[in-house]
Tab-separated table of C-alpha atoms in Angstrom:
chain	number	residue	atom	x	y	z
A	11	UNK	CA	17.044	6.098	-16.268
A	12	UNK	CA	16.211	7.186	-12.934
A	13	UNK	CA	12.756	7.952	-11.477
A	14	UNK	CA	12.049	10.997	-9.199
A	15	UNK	CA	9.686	10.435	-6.158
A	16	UNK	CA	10.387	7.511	-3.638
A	17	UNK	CA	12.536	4.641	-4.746
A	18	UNK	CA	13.743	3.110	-1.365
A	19	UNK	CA	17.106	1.548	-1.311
A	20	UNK	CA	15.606	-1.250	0.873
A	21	UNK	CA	12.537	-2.832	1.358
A	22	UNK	CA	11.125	-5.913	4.209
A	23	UNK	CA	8.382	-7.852	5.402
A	24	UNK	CA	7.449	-10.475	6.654
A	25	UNK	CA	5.889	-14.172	5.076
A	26	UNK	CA	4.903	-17.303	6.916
A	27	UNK	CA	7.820	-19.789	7.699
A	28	UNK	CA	9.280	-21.751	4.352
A	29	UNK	CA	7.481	-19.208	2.408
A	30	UNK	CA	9.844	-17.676	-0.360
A	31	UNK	CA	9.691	-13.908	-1.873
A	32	UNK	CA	10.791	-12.732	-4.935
A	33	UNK	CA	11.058	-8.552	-5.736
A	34	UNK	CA	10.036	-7.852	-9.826
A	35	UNK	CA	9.734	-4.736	-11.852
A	36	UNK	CA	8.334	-5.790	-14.915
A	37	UNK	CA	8.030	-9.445	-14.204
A	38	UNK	CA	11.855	-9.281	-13.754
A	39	UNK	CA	13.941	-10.026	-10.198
A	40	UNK	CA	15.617	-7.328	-8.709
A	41	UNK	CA	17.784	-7.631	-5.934
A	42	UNK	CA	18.803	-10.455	-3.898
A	43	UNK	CA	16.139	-11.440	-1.171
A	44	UNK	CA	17.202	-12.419	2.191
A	45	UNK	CA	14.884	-14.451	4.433
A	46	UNK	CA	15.373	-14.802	7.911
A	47	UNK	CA	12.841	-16.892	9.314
A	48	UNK	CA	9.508	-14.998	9.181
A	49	UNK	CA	11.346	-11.825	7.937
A	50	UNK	CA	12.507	-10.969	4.873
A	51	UNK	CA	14.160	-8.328	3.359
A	52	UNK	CA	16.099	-6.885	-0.329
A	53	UNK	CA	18.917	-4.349	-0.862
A	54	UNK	CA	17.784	-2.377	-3.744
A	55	UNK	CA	21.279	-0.351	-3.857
A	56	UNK	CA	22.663	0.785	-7.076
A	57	UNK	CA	19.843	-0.805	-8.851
A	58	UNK	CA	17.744	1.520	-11.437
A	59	UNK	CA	13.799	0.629	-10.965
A	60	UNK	CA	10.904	2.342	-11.486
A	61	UNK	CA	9.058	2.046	-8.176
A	62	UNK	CA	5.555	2.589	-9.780
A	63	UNK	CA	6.473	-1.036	-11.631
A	64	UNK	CA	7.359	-2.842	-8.682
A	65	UNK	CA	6.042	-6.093	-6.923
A	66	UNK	CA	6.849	-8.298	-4.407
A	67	UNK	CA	5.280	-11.837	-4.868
A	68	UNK	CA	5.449	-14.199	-1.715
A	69	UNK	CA	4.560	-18.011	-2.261
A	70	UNK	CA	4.302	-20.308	0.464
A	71	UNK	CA	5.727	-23.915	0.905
A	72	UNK	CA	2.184	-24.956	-0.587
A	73	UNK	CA	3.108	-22.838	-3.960
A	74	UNK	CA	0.607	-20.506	-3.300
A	75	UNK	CA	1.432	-16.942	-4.052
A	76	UNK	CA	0.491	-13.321	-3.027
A	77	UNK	CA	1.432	-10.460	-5.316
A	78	UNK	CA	1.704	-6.935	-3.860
A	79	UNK	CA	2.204	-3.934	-5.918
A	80	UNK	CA	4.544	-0.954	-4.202
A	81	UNK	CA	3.441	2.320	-4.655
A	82	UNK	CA	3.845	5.222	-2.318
A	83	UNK	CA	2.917	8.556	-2.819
């Protein structure tokens, strides 16, 4: 199924150092997250998603996490 409206094909940020990130629709990973030092990134390519469903959730080397929801209009 694909969604109209803005479903990027990639998507990056930035965490604190050791910090690891993890990109879910529906509580389940999508992509493959690359983390270069403070700056991370995911190819969303060829993957289906609804954008309105996704999250990014960033926890740090003391397990503590920060979930951010992406929707752009």
């Amino acid at each position: 199924q694909s969604y109209p409206g803005y479903a990027p094909n990639k998507i990056s940020g930035t965490v604190e150092a050791g910090a690891t990130v993890v990109v879910k629709e529906n509580d389940v990973a999508v992509g493959k997250v690359k983390i270069i030092g403070t700056k991370w990134n995911v190819d969303l390519s060829g993957t289906r998603y609804n954008p309105k469903k996704l999250t990014v959730v960033a926890t740090d080397a003391a397990g503590n996490s920060t979930v951010k929801a992406f929707i752009r209009r």
